[in-house]
CSV table of C-alpha atoms in Angstrom, one decimal:
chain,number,residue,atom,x,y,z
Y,1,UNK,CA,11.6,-24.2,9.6
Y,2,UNK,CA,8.4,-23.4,11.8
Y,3,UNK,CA,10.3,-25.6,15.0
Y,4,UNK,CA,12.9,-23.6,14.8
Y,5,UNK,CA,12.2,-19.8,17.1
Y,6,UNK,CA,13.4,-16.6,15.6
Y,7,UNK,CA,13.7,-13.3,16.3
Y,8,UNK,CA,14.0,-10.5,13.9
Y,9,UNK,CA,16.0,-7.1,15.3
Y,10,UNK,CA,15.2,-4.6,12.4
Y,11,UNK,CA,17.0,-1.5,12.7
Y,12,UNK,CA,14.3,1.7,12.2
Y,13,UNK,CA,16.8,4.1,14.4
Y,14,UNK,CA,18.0,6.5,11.2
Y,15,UNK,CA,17.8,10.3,11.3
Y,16,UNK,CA,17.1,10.1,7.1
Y,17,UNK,CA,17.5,13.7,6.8
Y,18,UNK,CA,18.2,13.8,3.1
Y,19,UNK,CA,14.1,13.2,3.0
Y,20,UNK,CA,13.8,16.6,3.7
Y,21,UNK,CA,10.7,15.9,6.1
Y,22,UNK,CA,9.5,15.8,9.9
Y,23,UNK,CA,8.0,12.4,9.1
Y,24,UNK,CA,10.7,9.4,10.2
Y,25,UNK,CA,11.8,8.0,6.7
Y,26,UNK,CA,10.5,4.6,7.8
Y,27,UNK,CA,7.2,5.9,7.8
Y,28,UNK,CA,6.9,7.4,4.5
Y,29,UNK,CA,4.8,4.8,2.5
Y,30,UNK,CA,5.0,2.8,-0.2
Y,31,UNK,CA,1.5,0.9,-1.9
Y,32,UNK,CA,0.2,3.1,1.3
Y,33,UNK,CA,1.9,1.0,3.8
Y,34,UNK,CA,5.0,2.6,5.8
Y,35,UNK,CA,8.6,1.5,4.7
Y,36,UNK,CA,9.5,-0.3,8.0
Y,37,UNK,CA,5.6,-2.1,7.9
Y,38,UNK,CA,6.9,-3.7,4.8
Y,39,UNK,CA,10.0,-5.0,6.6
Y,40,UNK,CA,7.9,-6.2,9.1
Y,41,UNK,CA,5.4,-8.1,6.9
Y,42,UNK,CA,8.3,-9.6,4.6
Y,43,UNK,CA,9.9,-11.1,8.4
Y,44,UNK,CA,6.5,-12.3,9.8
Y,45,UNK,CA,6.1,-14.1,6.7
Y,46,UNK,CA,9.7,-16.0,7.7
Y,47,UNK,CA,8.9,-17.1,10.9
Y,48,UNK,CA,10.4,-13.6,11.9
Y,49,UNK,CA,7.5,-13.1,14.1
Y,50,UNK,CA,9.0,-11.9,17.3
Y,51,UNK,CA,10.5,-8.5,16.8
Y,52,UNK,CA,13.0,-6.6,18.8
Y,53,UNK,CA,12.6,-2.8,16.8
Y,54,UNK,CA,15.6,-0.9,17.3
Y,55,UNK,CA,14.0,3.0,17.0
Y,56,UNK,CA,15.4,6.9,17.4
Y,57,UNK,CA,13.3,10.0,15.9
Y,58,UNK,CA,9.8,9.4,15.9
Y,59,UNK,CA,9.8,5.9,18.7
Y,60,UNK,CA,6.2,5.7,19.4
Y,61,UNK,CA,4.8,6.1,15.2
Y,62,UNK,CA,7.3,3.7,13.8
Y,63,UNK,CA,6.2,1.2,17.1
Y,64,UNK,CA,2.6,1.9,15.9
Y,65,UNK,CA,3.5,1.0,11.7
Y,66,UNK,CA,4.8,-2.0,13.4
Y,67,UNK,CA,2.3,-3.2,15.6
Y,68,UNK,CA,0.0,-2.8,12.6
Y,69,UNK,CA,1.5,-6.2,11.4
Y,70,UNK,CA,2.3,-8.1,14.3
Y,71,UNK,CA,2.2,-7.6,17.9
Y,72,UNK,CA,5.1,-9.8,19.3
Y,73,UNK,CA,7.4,-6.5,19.4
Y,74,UNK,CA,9.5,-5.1,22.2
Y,75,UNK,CA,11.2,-1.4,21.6
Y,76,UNK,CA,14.3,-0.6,21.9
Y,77,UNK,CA,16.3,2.7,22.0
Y,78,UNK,CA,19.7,3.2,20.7
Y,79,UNK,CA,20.2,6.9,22.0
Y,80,UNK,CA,23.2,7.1,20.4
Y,81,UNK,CA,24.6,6.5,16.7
Y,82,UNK,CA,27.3,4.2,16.7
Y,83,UNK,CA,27.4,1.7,14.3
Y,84,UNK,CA,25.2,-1.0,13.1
Y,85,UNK,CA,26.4,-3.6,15.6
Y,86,UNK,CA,26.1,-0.9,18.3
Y,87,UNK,CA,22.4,-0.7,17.0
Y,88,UNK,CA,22.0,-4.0,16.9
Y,89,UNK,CA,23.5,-4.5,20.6
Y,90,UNK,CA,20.6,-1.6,21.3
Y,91,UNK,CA,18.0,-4.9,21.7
Y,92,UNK,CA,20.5,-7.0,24.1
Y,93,UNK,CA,17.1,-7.9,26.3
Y,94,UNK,CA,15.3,-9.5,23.6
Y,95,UNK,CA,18.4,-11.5,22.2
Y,96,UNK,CA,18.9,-12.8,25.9
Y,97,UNK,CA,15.3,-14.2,26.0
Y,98,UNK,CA,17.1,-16.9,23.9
Y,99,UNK,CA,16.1,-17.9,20.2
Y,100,UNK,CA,17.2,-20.3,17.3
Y,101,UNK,CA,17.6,-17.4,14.9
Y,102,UNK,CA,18.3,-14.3,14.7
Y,103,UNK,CA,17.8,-11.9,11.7
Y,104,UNK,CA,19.4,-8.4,11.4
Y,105,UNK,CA,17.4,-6.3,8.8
Y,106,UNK,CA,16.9,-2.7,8.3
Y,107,UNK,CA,13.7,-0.6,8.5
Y,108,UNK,CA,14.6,1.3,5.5
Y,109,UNK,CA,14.2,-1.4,3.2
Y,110,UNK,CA,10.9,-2.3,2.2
Y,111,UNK,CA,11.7,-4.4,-1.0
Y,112,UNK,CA,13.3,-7.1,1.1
Y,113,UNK,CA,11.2,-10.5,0.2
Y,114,UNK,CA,10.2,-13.2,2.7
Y,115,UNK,CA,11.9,-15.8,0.5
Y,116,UNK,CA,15.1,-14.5,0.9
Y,117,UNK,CA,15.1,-14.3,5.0
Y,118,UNK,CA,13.5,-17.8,4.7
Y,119,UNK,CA,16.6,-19.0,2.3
Y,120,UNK,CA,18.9,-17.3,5.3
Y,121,UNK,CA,16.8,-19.5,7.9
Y,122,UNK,CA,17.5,-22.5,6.1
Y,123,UNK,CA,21.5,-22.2,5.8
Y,124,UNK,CA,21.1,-21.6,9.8
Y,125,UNK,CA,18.8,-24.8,10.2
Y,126,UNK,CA,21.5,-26.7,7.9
Y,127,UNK,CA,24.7,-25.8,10.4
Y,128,UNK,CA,25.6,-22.8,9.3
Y,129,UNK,CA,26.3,-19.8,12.3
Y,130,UNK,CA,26.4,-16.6,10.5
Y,131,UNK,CA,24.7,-16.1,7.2
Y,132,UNK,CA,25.1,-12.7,5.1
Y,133,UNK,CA,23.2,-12.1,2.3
Y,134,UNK,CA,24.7,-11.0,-0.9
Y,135,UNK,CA,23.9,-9.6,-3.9
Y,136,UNK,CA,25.7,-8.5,-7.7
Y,137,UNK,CA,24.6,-4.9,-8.8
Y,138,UNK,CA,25.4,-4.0,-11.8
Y,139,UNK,CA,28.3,-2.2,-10.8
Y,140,UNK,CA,30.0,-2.4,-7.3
Y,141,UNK,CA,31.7,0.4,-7.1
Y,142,UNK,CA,31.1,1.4,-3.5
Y,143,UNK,CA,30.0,-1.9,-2.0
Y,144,UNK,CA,32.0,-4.2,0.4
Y,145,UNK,CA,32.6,-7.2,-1.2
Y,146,UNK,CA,32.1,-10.7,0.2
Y,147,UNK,CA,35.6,-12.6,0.0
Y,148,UNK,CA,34.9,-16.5,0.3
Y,149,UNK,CA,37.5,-19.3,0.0
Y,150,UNK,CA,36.5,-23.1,-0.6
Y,151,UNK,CA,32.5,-21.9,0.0
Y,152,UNK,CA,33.0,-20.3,3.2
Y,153,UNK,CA,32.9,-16.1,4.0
Y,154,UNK,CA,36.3,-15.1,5.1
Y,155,UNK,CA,35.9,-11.6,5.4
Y,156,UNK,CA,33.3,-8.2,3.8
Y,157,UNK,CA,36.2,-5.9,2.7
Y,158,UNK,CA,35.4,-2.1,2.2
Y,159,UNK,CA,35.8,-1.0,-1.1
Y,160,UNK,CA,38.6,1.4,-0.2
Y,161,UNK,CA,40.7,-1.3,1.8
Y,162,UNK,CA,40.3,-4.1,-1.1
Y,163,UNK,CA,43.0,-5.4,-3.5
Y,164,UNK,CA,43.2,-5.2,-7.1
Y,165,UNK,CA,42.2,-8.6,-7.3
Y,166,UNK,CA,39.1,-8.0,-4.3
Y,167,UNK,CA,37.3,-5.6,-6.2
Y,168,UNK,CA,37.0,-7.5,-9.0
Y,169,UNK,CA,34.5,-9.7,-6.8
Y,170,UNK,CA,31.0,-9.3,-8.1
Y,171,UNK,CA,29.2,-10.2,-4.8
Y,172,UNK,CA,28.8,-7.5,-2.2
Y,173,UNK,CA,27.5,-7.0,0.9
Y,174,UNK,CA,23.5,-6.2,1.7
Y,175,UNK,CA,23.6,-5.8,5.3
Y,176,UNK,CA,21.3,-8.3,6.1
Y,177,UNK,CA,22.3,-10.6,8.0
Y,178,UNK,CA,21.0,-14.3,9.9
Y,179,UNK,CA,23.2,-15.4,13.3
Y,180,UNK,CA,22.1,-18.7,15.1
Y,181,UNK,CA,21.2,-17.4,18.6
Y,182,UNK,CA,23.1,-19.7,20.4
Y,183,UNK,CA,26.3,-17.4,20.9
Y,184,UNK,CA,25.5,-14.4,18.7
Y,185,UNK,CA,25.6,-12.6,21.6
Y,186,UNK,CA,29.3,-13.4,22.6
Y,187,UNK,CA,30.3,-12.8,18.8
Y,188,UNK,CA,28.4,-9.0,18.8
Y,189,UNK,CA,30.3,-8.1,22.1
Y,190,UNK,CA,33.5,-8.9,20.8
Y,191,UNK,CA,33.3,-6.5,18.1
Y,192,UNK,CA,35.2,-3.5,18.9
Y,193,UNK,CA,35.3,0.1,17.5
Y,194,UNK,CA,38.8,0.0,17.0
Y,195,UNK,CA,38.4,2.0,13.4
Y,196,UNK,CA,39.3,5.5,11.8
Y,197,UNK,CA,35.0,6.5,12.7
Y,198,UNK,CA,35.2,5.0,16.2
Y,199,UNK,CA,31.9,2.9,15.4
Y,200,UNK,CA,31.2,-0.7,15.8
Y,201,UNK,CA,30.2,-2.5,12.5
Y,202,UNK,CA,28.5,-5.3,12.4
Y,203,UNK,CA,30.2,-6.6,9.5
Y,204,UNK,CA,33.5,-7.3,11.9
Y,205,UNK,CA,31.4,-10.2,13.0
Y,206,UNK,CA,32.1,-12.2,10.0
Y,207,UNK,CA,35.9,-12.5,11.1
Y,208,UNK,CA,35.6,-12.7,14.6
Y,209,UNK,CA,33.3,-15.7,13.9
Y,210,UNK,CA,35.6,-17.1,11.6
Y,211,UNK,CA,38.6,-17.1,13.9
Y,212,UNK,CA,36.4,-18.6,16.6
Y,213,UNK,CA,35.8,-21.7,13.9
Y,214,UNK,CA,32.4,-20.5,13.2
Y,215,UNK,CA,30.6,-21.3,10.3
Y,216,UNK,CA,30.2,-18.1,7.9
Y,217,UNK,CA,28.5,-18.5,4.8
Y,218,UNK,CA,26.9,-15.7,2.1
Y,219,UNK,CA,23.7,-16.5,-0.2
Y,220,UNK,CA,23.1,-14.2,-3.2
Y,221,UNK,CA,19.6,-11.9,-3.0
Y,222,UNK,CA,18.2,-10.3,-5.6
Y,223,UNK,CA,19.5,-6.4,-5.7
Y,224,UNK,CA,16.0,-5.3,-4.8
Y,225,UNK,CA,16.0,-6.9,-1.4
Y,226,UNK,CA,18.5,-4.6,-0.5
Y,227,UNK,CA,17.4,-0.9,-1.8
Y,228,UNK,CA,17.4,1.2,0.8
Y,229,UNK,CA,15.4,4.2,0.7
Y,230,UNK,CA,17.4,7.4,1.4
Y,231,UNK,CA,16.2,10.4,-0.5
Y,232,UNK,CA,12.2,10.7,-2.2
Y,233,UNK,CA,13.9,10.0,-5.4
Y,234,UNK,CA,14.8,6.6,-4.1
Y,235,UNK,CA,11.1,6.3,-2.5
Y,236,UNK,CA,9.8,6.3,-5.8
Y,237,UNK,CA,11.9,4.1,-7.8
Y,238,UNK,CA,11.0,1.7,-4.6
Y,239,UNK,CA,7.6,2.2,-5.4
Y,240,UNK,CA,8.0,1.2,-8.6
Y,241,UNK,CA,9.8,-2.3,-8.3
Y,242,UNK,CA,6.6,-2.8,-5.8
Y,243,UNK,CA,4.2,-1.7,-8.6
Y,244,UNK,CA,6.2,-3.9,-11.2
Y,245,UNK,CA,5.9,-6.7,-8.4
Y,246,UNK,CA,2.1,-7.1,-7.4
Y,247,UNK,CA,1.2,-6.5,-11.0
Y,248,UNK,CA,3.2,-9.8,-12.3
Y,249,UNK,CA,1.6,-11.5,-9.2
Y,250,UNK,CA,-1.5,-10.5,-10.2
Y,251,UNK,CA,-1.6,-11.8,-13.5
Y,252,UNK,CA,-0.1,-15.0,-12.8
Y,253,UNK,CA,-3.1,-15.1,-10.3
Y,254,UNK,CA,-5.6,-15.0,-13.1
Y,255,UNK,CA,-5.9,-11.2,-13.5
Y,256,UNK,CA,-6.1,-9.7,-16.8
Y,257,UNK,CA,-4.8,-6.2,-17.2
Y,258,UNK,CA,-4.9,-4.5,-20.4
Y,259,UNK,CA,-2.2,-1.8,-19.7
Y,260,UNK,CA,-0.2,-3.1,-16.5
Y,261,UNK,CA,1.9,-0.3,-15.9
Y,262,UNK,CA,-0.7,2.3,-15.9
Y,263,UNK,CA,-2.8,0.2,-12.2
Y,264,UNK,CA,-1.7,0.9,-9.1
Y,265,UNK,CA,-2.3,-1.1,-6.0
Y,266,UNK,CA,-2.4,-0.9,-2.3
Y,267,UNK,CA,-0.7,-3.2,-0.4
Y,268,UNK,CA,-3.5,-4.9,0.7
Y,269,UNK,CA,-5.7,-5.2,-3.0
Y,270,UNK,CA,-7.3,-8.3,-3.0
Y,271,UNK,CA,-8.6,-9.3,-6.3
Y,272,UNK,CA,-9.6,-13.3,-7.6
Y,273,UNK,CA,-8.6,-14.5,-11.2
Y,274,UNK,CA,-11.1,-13.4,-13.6
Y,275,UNK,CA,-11.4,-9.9,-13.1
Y,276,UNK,CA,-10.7,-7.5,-16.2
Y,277,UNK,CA,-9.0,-3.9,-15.4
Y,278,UNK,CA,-8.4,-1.6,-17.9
Y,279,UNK,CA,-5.8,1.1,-18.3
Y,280,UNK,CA,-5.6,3.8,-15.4
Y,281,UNK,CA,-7.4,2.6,-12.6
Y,282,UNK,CA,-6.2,3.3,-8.9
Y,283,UNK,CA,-6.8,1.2,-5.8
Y,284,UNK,CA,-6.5,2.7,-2.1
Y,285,UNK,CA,-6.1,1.0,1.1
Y,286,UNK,CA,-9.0,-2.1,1.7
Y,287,UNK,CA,-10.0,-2.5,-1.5
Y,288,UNK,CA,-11.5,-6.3,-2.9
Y,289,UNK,CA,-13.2,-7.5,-6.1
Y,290,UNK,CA,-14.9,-11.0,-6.8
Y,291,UNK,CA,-14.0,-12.8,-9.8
Y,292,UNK,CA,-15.8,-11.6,-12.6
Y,293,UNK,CA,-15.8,-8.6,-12.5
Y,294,UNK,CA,-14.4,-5.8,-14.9
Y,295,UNK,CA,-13.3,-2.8,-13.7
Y,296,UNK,CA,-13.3,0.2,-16.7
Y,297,UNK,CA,-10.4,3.0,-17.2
Y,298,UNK,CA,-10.1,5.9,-15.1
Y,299,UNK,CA,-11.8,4.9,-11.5
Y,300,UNK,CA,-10.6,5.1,-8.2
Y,301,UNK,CA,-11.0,2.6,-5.1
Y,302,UNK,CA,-10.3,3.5,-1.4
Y,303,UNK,CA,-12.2,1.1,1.2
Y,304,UNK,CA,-14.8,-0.4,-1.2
Y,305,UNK,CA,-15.9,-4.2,-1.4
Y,306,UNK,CA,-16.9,-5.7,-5.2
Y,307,UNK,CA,-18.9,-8.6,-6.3
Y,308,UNK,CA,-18.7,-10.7,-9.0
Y,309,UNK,CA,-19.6,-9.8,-12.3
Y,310,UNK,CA,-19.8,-6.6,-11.2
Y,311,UNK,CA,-19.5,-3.5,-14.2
Y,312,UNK,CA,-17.4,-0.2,-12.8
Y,313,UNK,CA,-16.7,2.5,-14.2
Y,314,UNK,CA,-15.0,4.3,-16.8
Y,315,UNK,CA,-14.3,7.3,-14.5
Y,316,UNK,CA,-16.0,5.5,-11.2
Y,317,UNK,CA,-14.9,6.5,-7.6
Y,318,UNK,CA,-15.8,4.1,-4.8
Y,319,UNK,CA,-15.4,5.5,-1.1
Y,320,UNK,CA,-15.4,3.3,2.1
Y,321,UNK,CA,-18.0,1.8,2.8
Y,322,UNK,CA,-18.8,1.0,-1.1
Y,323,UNK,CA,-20.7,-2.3,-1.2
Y,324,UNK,CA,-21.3,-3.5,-5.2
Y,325,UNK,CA,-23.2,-6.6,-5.0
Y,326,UNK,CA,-23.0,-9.5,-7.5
Y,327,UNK,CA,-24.0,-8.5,-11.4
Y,328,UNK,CA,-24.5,-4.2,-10.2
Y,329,UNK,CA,-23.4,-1.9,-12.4
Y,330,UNK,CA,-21.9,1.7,-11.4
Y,331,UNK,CA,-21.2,3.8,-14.4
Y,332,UNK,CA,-19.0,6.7,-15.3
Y,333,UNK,CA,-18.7,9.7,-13.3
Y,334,UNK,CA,-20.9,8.2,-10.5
Y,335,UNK,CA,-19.2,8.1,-6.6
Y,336,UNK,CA,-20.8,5.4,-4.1
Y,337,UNK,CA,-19.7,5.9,-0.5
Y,338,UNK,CA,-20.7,3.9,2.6
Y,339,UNK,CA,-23.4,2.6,0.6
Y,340,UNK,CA,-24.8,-0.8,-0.4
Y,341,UNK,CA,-25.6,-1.5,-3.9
Y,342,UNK,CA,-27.9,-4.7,-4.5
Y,343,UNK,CA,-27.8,-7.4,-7.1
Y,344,UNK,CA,-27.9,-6.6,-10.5
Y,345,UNK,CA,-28.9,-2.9,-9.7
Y,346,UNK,CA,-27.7,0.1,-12.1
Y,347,UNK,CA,-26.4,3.3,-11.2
Y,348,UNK,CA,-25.4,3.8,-14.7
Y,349,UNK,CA,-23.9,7.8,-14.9
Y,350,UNK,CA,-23.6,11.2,-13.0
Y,351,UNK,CA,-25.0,9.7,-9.9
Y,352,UNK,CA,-23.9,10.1,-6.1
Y,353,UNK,CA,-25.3,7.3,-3.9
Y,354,UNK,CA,-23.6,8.0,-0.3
Y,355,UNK,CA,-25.2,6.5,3.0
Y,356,UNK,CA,-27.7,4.3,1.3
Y,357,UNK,CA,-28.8,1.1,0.5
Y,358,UNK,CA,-30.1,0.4,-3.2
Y,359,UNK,CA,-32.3,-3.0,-3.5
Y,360,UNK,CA,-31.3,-5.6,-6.0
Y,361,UNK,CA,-32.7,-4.1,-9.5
Y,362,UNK,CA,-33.0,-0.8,-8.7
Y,363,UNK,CA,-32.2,1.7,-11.6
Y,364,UNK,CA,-31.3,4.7,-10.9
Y,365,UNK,CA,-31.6,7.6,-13.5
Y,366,UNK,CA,-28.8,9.8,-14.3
Y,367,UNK,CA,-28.1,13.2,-12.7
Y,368,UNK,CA,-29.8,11.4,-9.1
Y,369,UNK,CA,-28.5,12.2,-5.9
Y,370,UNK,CA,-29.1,11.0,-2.3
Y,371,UNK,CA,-28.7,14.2,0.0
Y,372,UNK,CA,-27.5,12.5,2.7
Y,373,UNK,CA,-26.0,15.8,4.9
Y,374,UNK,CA,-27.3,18.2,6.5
Y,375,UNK,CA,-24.7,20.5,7.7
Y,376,UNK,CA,-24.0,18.7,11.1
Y,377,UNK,CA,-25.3,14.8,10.3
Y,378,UNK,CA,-25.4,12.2,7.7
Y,379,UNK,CA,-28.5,10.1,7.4
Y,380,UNK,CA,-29.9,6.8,5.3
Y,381,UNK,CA,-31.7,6.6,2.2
Y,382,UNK,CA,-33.4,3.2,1.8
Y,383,UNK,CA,-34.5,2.3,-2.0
Y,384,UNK,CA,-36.2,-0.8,-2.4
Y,385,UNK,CA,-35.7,-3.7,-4.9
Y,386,UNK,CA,-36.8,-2.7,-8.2
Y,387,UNK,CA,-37.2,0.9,-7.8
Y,388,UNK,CA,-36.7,3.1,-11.0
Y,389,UNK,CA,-35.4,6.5,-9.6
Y,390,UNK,CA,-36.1,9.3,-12.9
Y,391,UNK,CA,-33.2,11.2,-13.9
Y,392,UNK,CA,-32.1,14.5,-12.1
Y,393,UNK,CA,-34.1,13.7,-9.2
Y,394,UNK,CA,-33.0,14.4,-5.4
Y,395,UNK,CA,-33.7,12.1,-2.6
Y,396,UNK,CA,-33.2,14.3,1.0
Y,397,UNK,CA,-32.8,11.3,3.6
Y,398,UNK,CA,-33.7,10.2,5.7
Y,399,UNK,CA,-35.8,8.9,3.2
Y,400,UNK,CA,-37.0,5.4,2.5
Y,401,UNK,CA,-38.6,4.8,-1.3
Y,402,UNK,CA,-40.4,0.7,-0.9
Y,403,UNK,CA,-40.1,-2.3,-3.5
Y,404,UNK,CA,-41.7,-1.6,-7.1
Y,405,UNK,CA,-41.2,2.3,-6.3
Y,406,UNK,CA,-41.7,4.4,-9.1
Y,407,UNK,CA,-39.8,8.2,-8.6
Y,408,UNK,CA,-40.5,10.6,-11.5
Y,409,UNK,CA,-38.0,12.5,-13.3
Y,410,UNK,CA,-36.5,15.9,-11.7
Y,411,UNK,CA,-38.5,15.1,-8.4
Y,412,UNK,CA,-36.7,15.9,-5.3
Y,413,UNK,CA,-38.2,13.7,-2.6
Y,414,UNK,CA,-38.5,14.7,0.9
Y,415,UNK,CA,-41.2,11.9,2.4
Y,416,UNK,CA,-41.1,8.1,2.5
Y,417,UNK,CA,-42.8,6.9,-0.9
Y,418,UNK,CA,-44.7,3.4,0.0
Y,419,UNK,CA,-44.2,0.1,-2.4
Y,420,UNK,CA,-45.9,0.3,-5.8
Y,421,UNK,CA,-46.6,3.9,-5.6
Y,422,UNK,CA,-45.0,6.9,-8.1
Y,423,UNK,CA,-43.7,10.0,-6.4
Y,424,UNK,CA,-43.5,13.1,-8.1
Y,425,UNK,CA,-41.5,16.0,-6.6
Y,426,UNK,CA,-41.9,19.1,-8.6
Y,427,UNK,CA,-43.4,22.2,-9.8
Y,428,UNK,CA,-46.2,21.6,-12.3
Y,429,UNK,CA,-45.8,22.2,-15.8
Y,430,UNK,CA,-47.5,25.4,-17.7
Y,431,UNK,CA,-48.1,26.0,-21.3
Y,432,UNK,CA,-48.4,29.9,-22.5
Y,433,UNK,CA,-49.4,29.5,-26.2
Y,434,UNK,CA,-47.9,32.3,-28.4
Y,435,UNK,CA,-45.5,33.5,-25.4
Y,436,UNK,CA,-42.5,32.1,-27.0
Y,437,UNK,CA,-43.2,34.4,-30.3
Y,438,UNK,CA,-43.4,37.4,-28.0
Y,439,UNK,CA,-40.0,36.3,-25.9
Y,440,UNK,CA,-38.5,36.2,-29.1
Y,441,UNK,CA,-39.3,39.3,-29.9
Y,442,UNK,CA,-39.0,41.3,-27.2
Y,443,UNK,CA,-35.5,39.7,-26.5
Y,444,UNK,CA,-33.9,40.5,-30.0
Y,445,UNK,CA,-35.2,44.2,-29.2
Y,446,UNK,CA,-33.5,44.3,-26.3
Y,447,UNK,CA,-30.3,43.3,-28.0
Y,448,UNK,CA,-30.8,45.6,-30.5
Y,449,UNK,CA,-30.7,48.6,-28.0
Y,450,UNK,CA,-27.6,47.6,-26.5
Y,451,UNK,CA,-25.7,47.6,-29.5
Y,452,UNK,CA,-26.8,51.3,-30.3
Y,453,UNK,CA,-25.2,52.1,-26.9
């Protein structure tokens, strides 16, 4: 499959106005990845790597969500709405340059899989000139269905145009659709718009390249390759078969997940076999986690790296820049941003570490912060390996606190505290004997008063 060149023209160039939004549907996002990246990622993964994007509203974002993935892409406008094989026409220029295959897909559908344009690739590489992918909803009302006779496509037939007989057909029409490039380009400009909506379909194809003694064949897809994502309502459900998706992948990878349908991933989670995660955990963009690690309930994870055997969480946020080395703990209600945490160090509860770097063994108390702005900056707090930092204490950076360190409780530091020395940071204590008698007192008199009010 890899000798063979391809090119993939996805069709991004829809208004999708029943979104409701001044984004372009295609770049709404899904796992935090736009629609029409999806697409793009699922064809790259084919062999799909060259890209002619077909785009309308919104040219130069959905270019960029595409580019994000791979940058063999060439633009192409279709200024007008005419039909799919109008659109598809739109990248003339690229389908000139001259390719094996050629895939048809559409930006609005981010579920399609990369085994599925590979088992289109492969009916091309065996002979085959036009391939349409199928698939069997549960009911067809409302698709075209596929009418084959002795295993080759004959004709997609509307719903409204099919016989008795027809629509009995379980196995409709996707839209996606794999030509081999050696005369798609005669069979696309032979399809006219000779129909009651004056638009050229794409779907004509299939007969013109039959009466030409092409060889048409349909494959059956899975229904989810072909959901195409209309409305927010359908967005969501989309989201969904995603979720359902990477969490099976993820534990047939080796991941164990106590409550599966309570973890949400990014599109780009990376996480190695062994790691624990328990109900209602998060994960933003640029998120990985070594082996060994387990991951507690209720934590979030946007841009943060985790070693192995690393403890996180219950109720843990990690920012980017988060950087949990092997055997570190980071506790509940404790958020670590652009920070490094060394090995086997604890940061155990109520803690905010941001812009610093905690040597390996370093405990730090609960209640400790680094105060790492200033109003206008951000600056580094260094803590060196094997520092205790007391509880409720506040390190103002830039501040560096060396190896062995030992920082009392409730002490803010402001000054560099050398190795093997303790730092305290706070008023000193005074004892009044007797005075608590006389608060007492004086207090419950004052109460008294106001109640005679």
């Amino acid at each position: 499959m890899t000798s063979r060149s391809c090119l993939t023209v996805i069709l991004a160039a829809g208004e999708g106005t029943r979104m409701k939004s001044s984004l372009p549907k295609v770049l709404h996002t899904i796992a935090g990845l736009p629609i029409v990246a999806h697409v793009a990622k699922a064809v790259h993964g084919a062999g799909g790597s060259d890209i002619a994007l077909v785009v309308g509203n919104g040219a130069d974002q959905v270019e960029a969500a595409v580019r994000s993935v791979t940058a063999n892409v060439t633009v192409h406008e279709q200024a007008e709405r005419l039909g799919t094989a109008h659109a598809v026409l739109a990248a003339r220029e690229a389908i000139m340059r001259g390719y094996d295959d050629i895939l048809v897909v559409f930006g609005d559908t981010p579920l399609v899989e990369t085994a599925a344009l590979e088992q289109a690739r492969t009916k091309l590489a065996a002979g085959a000139d036009i391939v349409v992918m199928g698939f069997r909803p549960t009911v067809p009302n409302g698709y075209g269905r596929l009418i084959e006779q002795d295993g080759r496509l004959v004709a997609i037939r509307e719903e409204k145009d099919a016989s008795e007989a027809e629509r009995k057909i379980g196995l409709c029409n996707g839209g996606l659709m794999a030509l081999r490039g050696d005369g798609a380009l005669e069979l696309l400009e032979k399809i006219t718009n000779n129909n009651a909506k004056g638009e050229y379909y794409l779907t004509d194809v299939v007969e013109i390249a039959n009466a030409a003694g092409k060889s048409v064949v349909a494959i059956e897809i899975s229904p989810d390759n072909v959901i195409g994502i209309n409305t927010r309502v359908e967005l969501a459900e989309a989201e969904a078969i995603w979720q359902t998706r990477k969490r099976r992948d993820m534990m047939l990878a080796g991941v164990t997940m106590r409550a599966p349908e309570t973890v949400f991933f990014a599109h780009d989670t990376l996480i190695e076999a062994d790691v624990i995660l328990e109900p209602n955990i998060i994960f933003g963009p640029k998120v990985s986690i070594a082996s060994g690690a387990v991951i507690h309930a209720f934590s979030y994870f946007e841009g943060a790296k985790i070693g192995p055997d690393a403890n996180v969480g219950p109720f843990a946020r990690l920012r980017p820049g988060a950087d949990l080395a092997a055997k570190s703990k980071v506790g509940n209600f404790v958020e670590v941003k652009n920070a490094k945490v060394g090995v086997g160090a604890k940061v155990n509860h109520l803690t905010y570490i941001g812009d610093a770097v905690v040597g390996a063994s370093a405990n730090i108390g609960a209640g400790a912060i680094t105060c790492n702005y200033d109003g206008y900056n951000k600056h580094l707090t260094e803590i060196g390996a094997n520092v205790f930092i007391g509880s409720n204490s506040s390190l103002v950076a830039p501040v560096s606190i060396g190896d062995n360190a030992y920082i009392a409780s409730g002490s803010v530091i402001t000054a560099n505290v050398p190795a093997e020395a303790l730092a305290f940071g706070r008023a000193r204590q005074e004892v009044k004997e007797g005075r608590a008698t006389q608060l007492r007192a004086r207090y419950a008199a004052q109460k008294l008063a106001k109640k005679a009010e």
